[in-house]
Amino acid sequence: MNRFPEKHNMFFCKSCPLESIRNEPSPELCRGHIIRNFIKECGSKCGCNAQCGNRVVQRGITCNLQVFSTREGKGWGLRTLDELPKGAFVCEYVGELLTNTKLHEMTTQNMHNARYSVLLDAGWGPDGVLKDEEALFLDATFCGNVGRFINHRCCLLILNLLIVMLF
């Protein structure tokens, strides 16, 4: 985790799918996306054992987590009851894979319901543009786990998403 996300390399897209799903007549300019690192996760084809240091995600949640109602009235949140070292794995974010078009359609139909969506920004093209059917979101609104309660929209400082590559 990094308390100062501006120190990361940022990517600014010309037509941001994350801003366009908010259903506003003139969406805001892209706020930037962190160019993310990867977690190398050993798999069944690797010769290591279950205690290998590259099997973090497979072990699941190892810290005490608590879903709680936020004081600010922003809904539910997730916190750990343990002190964690910087960069520690907390949980995987599980959800339904949706295109920007489908997510926009679902958001328009249910404006009163909160959405728990994360833009998967690993596949940006060289021009910084993704078509609506190419931009993918992981949406945990109807299918997800405790990761949906990590407040990734209001406080960008607490969540560092990493793509897992299985070897």
PDB file of N, CA and C in Angstrom, residues 70-152:
ATOM      1  N   THR A  70     -19.799   2.579   8.517  1.00  0.00           N
ATOM      2  CA  THR A  70     -18.949   3.762   8.633  1.00  0.00           C
ATOM      3  C   THR A  70     -19.668   4.883   9.371  1.00  0.00           C
ATOM      4  N   ARG A  71     -18.913   5.682  10.088  1.00  0.00           N
ATOM      5  CA  ARG A  71     -19.484   6.809  10.832  1.00  0.00           C
ATOM      6  C   ARG A  71     -19.979   7.908   9.901  1.00  0.00           C
ATOM      7  N   GLU A  72     -19.337   8.045   8.779  1.00  0.00           N
ATOM      8  CA  GLU A  72     -19.669   9.127   7.854  1.00  0.00           C
ATOM      9  C   GLU A  72     -20.949   8.859   7.070  1.00  0.00           C
ATOM     10  N   GLY A  73     -21.588   7.730   7.309  1.00  0.00           N
ATOM     11  CA  GLY A  73     -22.813   7.399   6.588  1.00  0.00           C
ATOM     12  C   GLY A  73     -22.579   6.985   5.154  1.00  0.00           C
ATOM     13  N   LYS A  74     -21.397   6.495   4.841  1.00  0.00           N
ATOM     14  CA  LYS A  74     -21.076   6.082   3.475  1.00  0.00           C
ATOM     15  C   LYS A  74     -21.307   4.598   3.259  1.00  0.00           C
ATOM     16  N   GLY A  75     -22.032   3.965   4.165  1.00  0.00           N
ATOM     17  CA  GLY A  75     -22.326   2.543   4.005  1.00  0.00           C
ATOM     18  C   GLY A  75     -21.382   1.682   4.812  1.00  0.00           C
ATOM     19  N   TRP A  76     -21.106   0.511   4.275  1.00  0.00           N
ATOM     20  CA  TRP A  76     -20.288  -0.473   4.968  1.00  0.00           C
ATOM     21  C   TRP A  76     -18.835  -0.367   4.531  1.00  0.00           C
ATOM     22  N   GLY A  77     -17.947  -0.717   5.432  1.00  0.00           N
ATOM     23  CA  GLY A  77     -16.520  -0.708   5.145  1.00  0.00           C
ATOM     24  C   GLY A  77     -15.882  -1.991   5.644  1.00  0.00           C
ATOM     25  N   LEU A  78     -14.630  -2.175   5.335  1.00  0.00           N
ATOM     26  CA  LEU A  78     -13.878  -3.348   5.777  1.00  0.00           C
ATOM     27  C   LEU A  78     -12.594  -2.863   6.428  1.00  0.00           C
ATOM     28  N   ARG A  79     -12.303  -3.404   7.595  1.00  0.00           N
ATOM     29  CA  ARG A  79     -11.055  -3.064   8.270  1.00  0.00           C
ATOM     30  C   ARG A  79     -10.455  -4.330   8.857  1.00  0.00           C
ATOM     31  N   THR A  80      -9.174  -4.243   9.118  1.00  0.00           N
ATOM     32  CA  THR A  80      -8.495  -5.366   9.749  1.00  0.00           C
ATOM     33  C   THR A  80      -8.348  -5.084  11.238  1.00  0.00           C
ATOM     34  N   LEU A  81      -8.424  -6.124  12.026  1.00  0.00           N
ATOM     35  CA  LEU A  81      -8.243  -6.000  13.467  1.00  0.00           C
ATOM     36  C   LEU A  81      -6.790  -6.273  13.847  1.00  0.00           C
ATOM     37  N   ASP A  82      -5.982  -6.633  12.860  1.00  0.00           N
ATOM     38  CA  ASP A  82      -4.567  -6.922  13.072  1.00  0.00           C
ATOM     39  C   ASP A  82      -3.723  -5.798  12.480  1.00  0.00           C
ATOM     40  N   GLU A  83      -2.545  -5.639  13.003  1.00  0.00           N
ATOM     41  CA  GLU A  83      -1.586  -4.711  12.407  1.00  0.00           C
ATOM     42  C   GLU A  83      -0.928  -5.438  11.239  1.00  0.00           C
ATOM     43  N   LEU A  84      -0.963  -4.838  10.064  1.00  0.00           N
ATOM     44  CA  LEU A  84      -0.413  -5.485   8.874  1.00  0.00           C
ATOM     45  C   LEU A  84       0.804  -4.727   8.367  1.00  0.00           C
ATOM     46  N   PRO A  85       1.785  -5.443   7.858  1.00  0.00           N
ATOM     47  CA  PRO A  85       2.923  -4.750   7.249  1.00  0.00           C
ATOM     48  C   PRO A  85       2.510  -4.135   5.913  1.00  0.00           C
ATOM     49  N   LYS A  86       3.223  -3.127   5.497  1.00  0.00           N
ATOM     50  CA  LYS A  86       2.962  -2.470   4.221  1.00  0.00           C
ATOM     51  C   LYS A  86       3.006  -3.505   3.097  1.00  0.00           C
ATOM     52  N   GLY A  87       2.007  -3.475   2.225  1.00  0.00           N
ATOM     53  CA  GLY A  87       1.959  -4.376   1.085  1.00  0.00           C
ATOM     54  C   GLY A  87       1.419  -5.758   1.377  1.00  0.00           C
ATOM     55  N   ALA A  88       0.926  -5.999   2.586  1.00  0.00           N
ATOM     56  CA  ALA A  88       0.410  -7.325   2.953  1.00  0.00           C
ATOM     57  C   ALA A  88      -0.851  -7.654   2.162  1.00  0.00           C
ATOM     58  N   PHE A  89      -1.005  -8.925   1.815  1.00  0.00           N
ATOM     59  CA  PHE A  89      -2.219  -9.387   1.143  1.00  0.00           C
ATOM     60  C   PHE A  89      -3.365  -9.390   2.151  1.00  0.00           C
ATOM     61  N   VAL A  90      -4.497  -8.801   1.777  1.00  0.00           N
ATOM     62  CA  VAL A  90      -5.664  -8.760   2.663  1.00  0.00           C
ATOM     63  C   VAL A  90      -6.712  -9.753   2.176  1.00  0.00           C
ATOM     64  N   CYS A  91      -7.171  -9.585   0.951  1.00  0.00           N
ATOM     65  CA  CYS A  91      -8.155 -10.511   0.383  1.00  0.00           C
ATOM     66  C   CYS A  91      -8.204 -10.302  -1.123  1.00  0.00           C
ATOM     67  N   GLU A  92      -8.771 -11.272  -1.807  1.00  0.00           N
ATOM     68  CA  GLU A  92      -8.982 -11.082  -3.235  1.00  0.00           C
ATOM     69  C   GLU A  92     -10.313 -10.373  -3.422  1.00  0.00           C
ATOM     70  N   TYR A  93     -10.447  -9.659  -4.534  1.00  0.00           N
ATOM     71  CA  TYR A  93     -11.684  -8.964  -4.860  1.00  0.00           C
ATOM     72  C   TYR A  93     -12.419  -9.834  -5.874  1.00  0.00           C
ATOM     73  N   VAL A  94     -13.559 -10.364  -5.493  1.00  0.00           N
ATOM     74  CA  VAL A  94     -14.309 -11.303  -6.324  1.00  0.00           C
ATOM     75  C   VAL A  94     -15.551 -10.608  -6.860  1.00  0.00           C
ATOM     76  N   GLY A  95     -15.857 -10.845  -8.122  1.00  0.00           N
ATOM     77  CA  GLY A  95     -17.055 -10.248  -8.691  1.00  0.00           C
ATOM     78  C   GLY A  95     -17.361 -10.785 -10.071  1.00  0.00           C
ATOM     79  N   GLU A  96     -18.390 -10.229 -10.651  1.00  0.00           N
ATOM     80  CA  GLU A  96     -18.845 -10.593 -11.989  1.00  0.00           C
ATOM     81  C   GLU A  96     -18.099  -9.733 -13.001  1.00  0.00           C
ATOM     82  N   LEU A  97     -17.603 -10.331 -14.071  1.00  0.00           N
ATOM     83  CA  LEU A  97     -16.881  -9.610 -15.106  1.00  0.00           C
ATOM     84  C   LEU A  97     -17.883  -8.984 -16.076  1.00  0.00           C
ATOM     85  N   LEU A  98     -17.861  -7.652 -16.186  1.00  0.00           N
ATOM     86  CA  LEU A  98     -18.805  -6.924 -17.031  1.00  0.00           C
ATOM     87  C   LEU A  98     -18.070  -5.970 -17.962  1.00  0.00           C
ATOM     88  N   THR A  99     -18.648  -5.745 -19.137  1.00  0.00           N
ATOM     89  CA  THR A  99     -18.126  -4.697 -20.011  1.00  0.00           C
ATOM     90  C   THR A  99     -18.663  -3.361 -19.518  1.00  0.00           C
ATOM     91  N   ASN A 100     -18.053  -2.281 -19.962  1.00  0.00           N
ATOM     92  CA  ASN A 100     -18.516  -0.945 -19.591  1.00  0.00           C
ATOM     93  C   ASN A 100     -19.954  -0.731 -20.061  1.00  0.00           C
ATOM     94  N   THR A 101     -20.291  -1.246 -21.235  1.00  0.00           N
ATOM     95  CA  THR A 101     -21.644  -1.108 -21.769  1.00  0.00           C
ATOM     96  C   THR A 101     -22.658  -1.765 -20.841  1.00  0.00           C
ATOM     97  N   LYS A 102     -22.390  -2.987 -20.408  1.00  0.00           N
ATOM     98  CA  LYS A 102     -23.303  -3.720 -19.524  1.00  0.00           C
ATOM     99  C   LYS A 102     -23.395  -3.050 -18.153  1.00  0.00           C
ATOM    100  N   LEU A 103     -22.276  -2.598 -17.622  1.00  0.00           N
ATOM    101  CA  LEU A 103     -22.282  -1.933 -16.320  1.00  0.00           C
ATOM    102  C   LEU A 103     -23.086  -0.637 -16.373  1.00  0.00           C
ATOM    103  N   HIS A 104     -22.917   0.137 -17.435  1.00  0.00           N
ATOM    104  CA  HIS A 104     -23.670   1.385 -17.610  1.00  0.00           C
ATOM    105  C   HIS A 104     -25.168   1.092 -17.681  1.00  0.00           C
ATOM    106  N   GLU A 105     -25.522   0.048 -18.416  1.00  0.00           N
ATOM    107  CA  GLU A 105     -26.924  -0.368 -18.547  1.00  0.00           C
ATOM    108  C   GLU A 105     -27.506  -0.755 -17.180  1.00  0.00           C
ATOM    109  N   MET A 106     -26.761  -1.528 -16.408  1.00  0.00           N
ATOM    110  CA  MET A 106     -27.234  -1.959 -15.087  1.00  0.00           C
ATOM    111  C   MET A 106     -27.314  -0.780 -14.111  1.00  0.00           C
ATOM    112  N   THR A 107     -26.363   0.143 -14.194  1.00  0.00           N
ATOM    113  CA  THR A 107     -26.355   1.319 -13.323  1.00  0.00           C
ATOM    114  C   THR A 107     -27.546   2.217 -13.635  1.00  0.00           C
ATOM    115  N   THR A 108     -27.864   2.381 -14.907  1.00  0.00           N
ATOM    116  CA  THR A 108     -28.999   3.206 -15.321  1.00  0.00           C
ATOM    117  C   THR A 108     -30.314   2.616 -14.821  1.00  0.00           C
ATOM    118  N   GLN A 109     -30.440   1.294 -14.841  1.00  0.00           N
ATOM    119  CA  GLN A 109     -31.670   0.637 -14.396  1.00  0.00           C
ATOM    120  C   GLN A 109     -31.847   0.690 -12.885  1.00  0.00           C
ATOM    121  N   ASN A 110     -30.761   0.677 -12.127  1.00  0.00           N
ATOM    122  CA  ASN A 110     -30.819   0.680 -10.660  1.00  0.00           C
ATOM    123  C   ASN A 110     -30.006   1.833 -10.097  1.00  0.00           C
ATOM    124  N   MET A 111     -30.441   3.064 -10.317  1.00  0.00           N
ATOM    125  CA  MET A 111     -29.695   4.238  -9.866  1.00  0.00           C
ATOM    126  C   MET A 111     -29.611   4.324  -8.345  1.00  0.00           C
ATOM    127  N   HIS A 112     -30.599   3.784  -7.622  1.00  0.00           N
ATOM    128  CA  HIS A 112     -30.628   3.905  -6.164  1.00  0.00           C
ATOM    129  C   HIS A 112     -29.740   2.882  -5.458  1.00  0.00           C
ATOM    130  N   ASN A 113     -29.309   1.846  -6.146  1.00  0.00           N
ATOM    131  CA  ASN A 113     -28.463   0.821  -5.523  1.00  0.00           C
ATOM    132  C   ASN A 113     -26.986   1.147  -5.703  1.00  0.00           C
ATOM    133  N   ALA A 114     -26.215   0.946  -4.648  1.00  0.00           N
ATOM    134  CA  ALA A 114     -24.765   1.145  -4.734  1.00  0.00           C
ATOM    135  C   ALA A 114     -24.154   0.044  -5.592  1.00  0.00           C
ATOM    136  N   ARG A 115     -23.106   0.387  -6.327  1.00  0.00           N
ATOM    137  CA  ARG A 115     -22.396  -0.597  -7.138  1.00  0.00           C
ATOM    138  C   ARG A 115     -21.003  -0.765  -6.559  1.00  0.00           C
ATOM    139  N   TYR A 116     -20.512  -1.969  -6.612  1.00  0.00           N
ATOM    140  CA  TYR A 116     -19.176  -2.280  -6.112  1.00  0.00           C
ATOM    141  C   TYR A 116     -18.337  -2.742  -7.291  1.00  0.00           C
ATOM    142  N   SER A 117     -17.878  -1.786  -8.096  1.00  0.00           N
ATOM    143  CA  SER A 117     -17.174  -2.111  -9.331  1.00  0.00           C
ATOM    144  C   SER A 117     -15.750  -1.585  -9.313  1.00  0.00           C
ATOM    145  N   VAL A 118     -14.863  -2.357  -9.912  1.00  0.00           N
ATOM    146  CA  VAL A 118     -13.468  -1.957 -10.059  1.00  0.00           C
ATOM    147  C   VAL A 118     -13.117  -2.072 -11.531  1.00  0.00           C
ATOM    148  N   LEU A 119     -12.540  -1.013 -12.096  1.00  0.00           N
ATOM    149  CA  LEU A 119     -12.097  -1.037 -13.478  1.00  0.00           C
ATOM    150  C   LEU A 119     -10.825  -1.862 -13.577  1.00  0.00           C
ATOM    151  N   LEU A 120     -10.840  -2.845 -14.460  1.00  0.00           N
ATOM    152  CA  LEU A 120      -9.639  -3.647 -14.714  1.00  0.00           C
ATOM    153  C   LEU A 120      -8.870  -2.937 -15.819  1.00  0.00           C
ATOM    154  N   ASP A 121      -7.812  -2.250 -15.444  1.00  0.00           N
ATOM    155  CA  ASP A 121      -7.118  -1.374 -16.388  1.00  0.00           C
ATOM    156  C   ASP A 121      -5.816  -1.951 -16.926  1.00  0.00           C
ATOM    157  N   ALA A 122      -5.686  -3.258 -16.939  1.00  0.00           N
ATOM    158  CA  ALA A 122      -4.425  -3.865 -17.362  1.00  0.00           C
ATOM    159  C   ALA A 122      -4.241  -3.873 -18.873  1.00  0.00           C
ATOM    160  N   GLY A 123      -5.301  -3.683 -19.648  1.00  0.00           N
ATOM    161  CA  GLY A 123      -5.176  -3.843 -21.088  1.00  0.00           C
ATOM    162  C   GLY A 123      -5.330  -2.576 -21.900  1.00  0.00           C
ATOM    163  N   TRP A 124      -4.879  -1.440 -21.384  1.00  0.00           N
ATOM    164  CA  TRP A 124      -5.009  -0.187 -22.134  1.00  0.00           C
ATOM    165  C   TRP A 124      -4.193  -0.256 -23.406  1.00  0.00           C
ATOM    166  N   GLY A 125      -4.762   0.278 -24.479  1.00  0.00           N
ATOM    167  CA  GLY A 125      -4.054   0.332 -25.742  1.00  0.00           C
ATOM    168  C   GLY A 125      -3.049   1.473 -25.750  1.00  0.00           C
ATOM    169  N   PRO A 126      -2.207   1.545 -26.782  1.00  0.00           N
ATOM    170  CA  PRO A 126      -1.177   2.584 -26.846  1.00  0.00           C
ATOM    171  C   PRO A 126      -1.755   3.991 -26.974  1.00  0.00           C
ATOM    172  N   ASP A 127      -2.977   4.112 -27.485  1.00  0.00           N
ATOM    173  CA  ASP A 127      -3.595   5.429 -27.650  1.00  0.00           C
ATOM    174  C   ASP A 127      -4.331   5.888 -26.403  1.00  0.00           C
ATOM    175  N   GLY A 128      -4.412   5.053 -25.395  1.00  0.00           N
ATOM    176  CA  GLY A 128      -5.112   5.422 -24.170  1.00  0.00           C
ATOM    177  C   GLY A 128      -6.618   5.407 -24.323  1.00  0.00           C
ATOM    178  N   VAL A 129      -7.124   4.614 -25.253  1.00  0.00           N
ATOM    179  CA  VAL A 129      -8.562   4.555 -25.505  1.00  0.00           C
ATOM    180  C   VAL A 129      -9.019   3.101 -25.469  1.00  0.00           C
ATOM    181  N   LEU A 130     -10.111   2.852 -24.780  1.00  0.00           N
ATOM    182  CA  LEU A 130     -10.756   1.541 -24.795  1.00  0.00           C
ATOM    183  C   LEU A 130     -12.193   1.736 -25.237  1.00  0.00           C
ATOM    184  N   LYS A 131     -12.653   0.889 -26.136  1.00  0.00           N
ATOM    185  CA  LYS A 131     -14.064   0.928 -26.511  1.00  0.00           C
ATOM    186  C   LYS A 131     -14.886   0.402 -25.349  1.00  0.00           C
ATOM    187  N   ASP A 132     -16.162   0.818 -25.277  1.00  0.00           N
ATOM    188  CA  ASP A 132     -17.017   0.403 -24.164  1.00  0.00           C
ATOM    189  C   ASP A 132     -17.111  -1.107 -24.029  1.00  0.00           C
ATOM    190  N   GLU A 133     -17.079  -1.828 -25.155  1.00  0.00           N
ATOM    191  CA  GLU A 133     -17.176  -3.286 -25.072  1.00  0.00           C
ATOM    192  C   GLU A 133     -15.827  -3.930 -24.728  1.00  0.00           C
ATOM    193  N   GLU A 134     -14.745  -3.137 -24.730  1.00  0.00           N
ATOM    194  CA  GLU A 134     -13.427  -3.652 -24.358  1.00  0.00           C
ATOM    195  C   GLU A 134     -13.080  -3.358 -22.900  1.00  0.00           C
ATOM    196  N   ALA A 135     -13.622  -2.268 -22.363  1.00  0.00           N
ATOM    197  CA  ALA A 135     -13.323  -1.886 -20.979  1.00  0.00           C
ATOM    198  C   ALA A 135     -14.034  -2.849 -20.039  1.00  0.00           C
ATOM    199  N   LEU A 136     -13.283  -3.519 -19.197  1.00  0.00           N
ATOM    200  CA  LEU A 136     -13.854  -4.526 -18.303  1.00  0.00           C
ATOM    201  C   LEU A 136     -13.848  -4.053 -16.854  1.00  0.00           C
ATOM    202  N   PHE A 137     -14.919  -4.394 -16.158  1.00  0.00           N
ATOM    203  CA  PHE A 137     -15.070  -4.088 -14.746  1.00  0.00           C
ATOM    204  C   PHE A 137     -15.310  -5.383 -13.996  1.00  0.00           C
ATOM    205  N   LEU A 138     -14.840  -5.432 -12.777  1.00  0.00           N
ATOM    206  CA  LEU A 138     -15.146  -6.524 -11.869  1.00  0.00           C
ATOM    207  C   LEU A 138     -16.183  -5.964 -10.912  1.00  0.00           C
ATOM    208  N   ASP A 139     -17.416  -6.450 -11.004  1.00  0.00           N
ATOM    209  CA  ASP A 139     -18.530  -5.903 -10.237  1.00  0.00           C
ATOM    210  C   ASP A 139     -18.965  -6.900  -9.171  1.00  0.00           C
ATOM    211  N   ALA A 140     -18.874  -6.493  -7.899  1.00  0.00           N
ATOM    212  CA  ALA A 140     -19.193  -7.378  -6.773  1.00  0.00           C
ATOM    213  C   ALA A 140     -20.563  -7.083  -6.174  1.00  0.00           C
ATOM    214  N   THR A 141     -21.417  -6.387  -6.903  1.00  0.00           N
ATOM    215  CA  THR A 141     -22.723  -6.014  -6.367  1.00  0.00           C
ATOM    216  C   THR A 141     -23.575  -7.230  -6.033  1.00  0.00           C
ATOM    217  N   PHE A 142     -23.665  -8.189  -6.937  1.00  0.00           N
ATOM    218  CA  PHE A 142     -24.519  -9.361  -6.729  1.00  0.00           C
ATOM    219  C   PHE A 142     -23.726 -10.636  -6.456  1.00  0.00           C
ATOM    220  N   CYS A 143     -22.484 -10.657  -6.859  1.00  0.00           N
ATOM    221  CA  CYS A 143     -21.641 -11.838  -6.682  1.00  0.00           C
ATOM    222  C   CYS A 143     -20.274 -11.346  -6.229  1.00  0.00           C
ATOM    223  N   GLY A 144     -19.944 -11.584  -4.965  1.00  0.00           N
ATOM    224  CA  GLY A 144     -18.671 -11.078  -4.464  1.00  0.00           C
ATOM    225  C   GLY A 144     -18.339 -11.638  -3.096  1.00  0.00           C
ATOM    226  N   ASN A 145     -17.341 -11.054  -2.466  1.00  0.00           N
ATOM    227  CA  ASN A 145     -16.912 -11.470  -1.133  1.00  0.00           C
ATOM    228  C   ASN A 145     -16.696 -10.223  -0.280  1.00  0.00           C
ATOM    229  N   VAL A 146     -16.003 -10.358   0.848  1.00  0.00           N
ATOM    230  CA  VAL A 146     -15.796  -9.210   1.737  1.00  0.00           C
ATOM    231  C   VAL A 146     -14.999  -8.094   1.073  1.00  0.00           C
ATOM    232  N   GLY A 147     -14.268  -8.397   0.022  1.00  0.00           N
ATOM    233  CA  GLY A 147     -13.505  -7.380  -0.693  1.00  0.00           C
ATOM    234  C   GLY A 147     -14.375  -6.245  -1.208  1.00  0.00           C
ATOM    235  N   ARG A 148     -15.663  -6.500  -1.427  1.00  0.00           N
ATOM    236  CA  ARG A 148     -16.563  -5.448  -1.921  1.00  0.00           C
ATOM    237  C   ARG A 148     -16.711  -4.302  -0.930  1.00  0.00           C
ATOM    238  N   PHE A 149     -16.393  -4.542   0.332  1.00  0.00           N
ATOM    239  CA  PHE A 149     -16.548  -3.504   1.346  1.00  0.00           C
ATOM    240  C   PHE A 149     -15.303  -2.634   1.513  1.00  0.00           C
ATOM    241  N   ILE A 150     -14.245  -2.936   0.774  1.00  0.00           N
ATOM    242  CA  ILE A 150     -13.091  -2.041   0.775  1.00  0.00           C
ATOM    243  C   ILE A 150     -13.514  -0.823  -0.026  1.00  0.00           C
ATOM    244  N   ASN A 151     -13.481   0.314   0.593  1.00  0.00           N
ATOM    245  CA  ASN A 151     -13.996   1.521  -0.043  1.00  0.00           C
ATOM    246  C   ASN A 151     -12.968   2.083  -1.016  1.00  0.00           C
ATOM    247  N   HIS A 152     -13.048   1.657  -2.250  1.00  0.00           N
ATOM    248  CA  HIS A 152     -12.054   2.033  -3.244  1.00  0.00           C
ATOM    249  C   HIS A 152     -12.381   3.307  -3.992  1.00  0.00           C
TER     250      HIS A 152
END
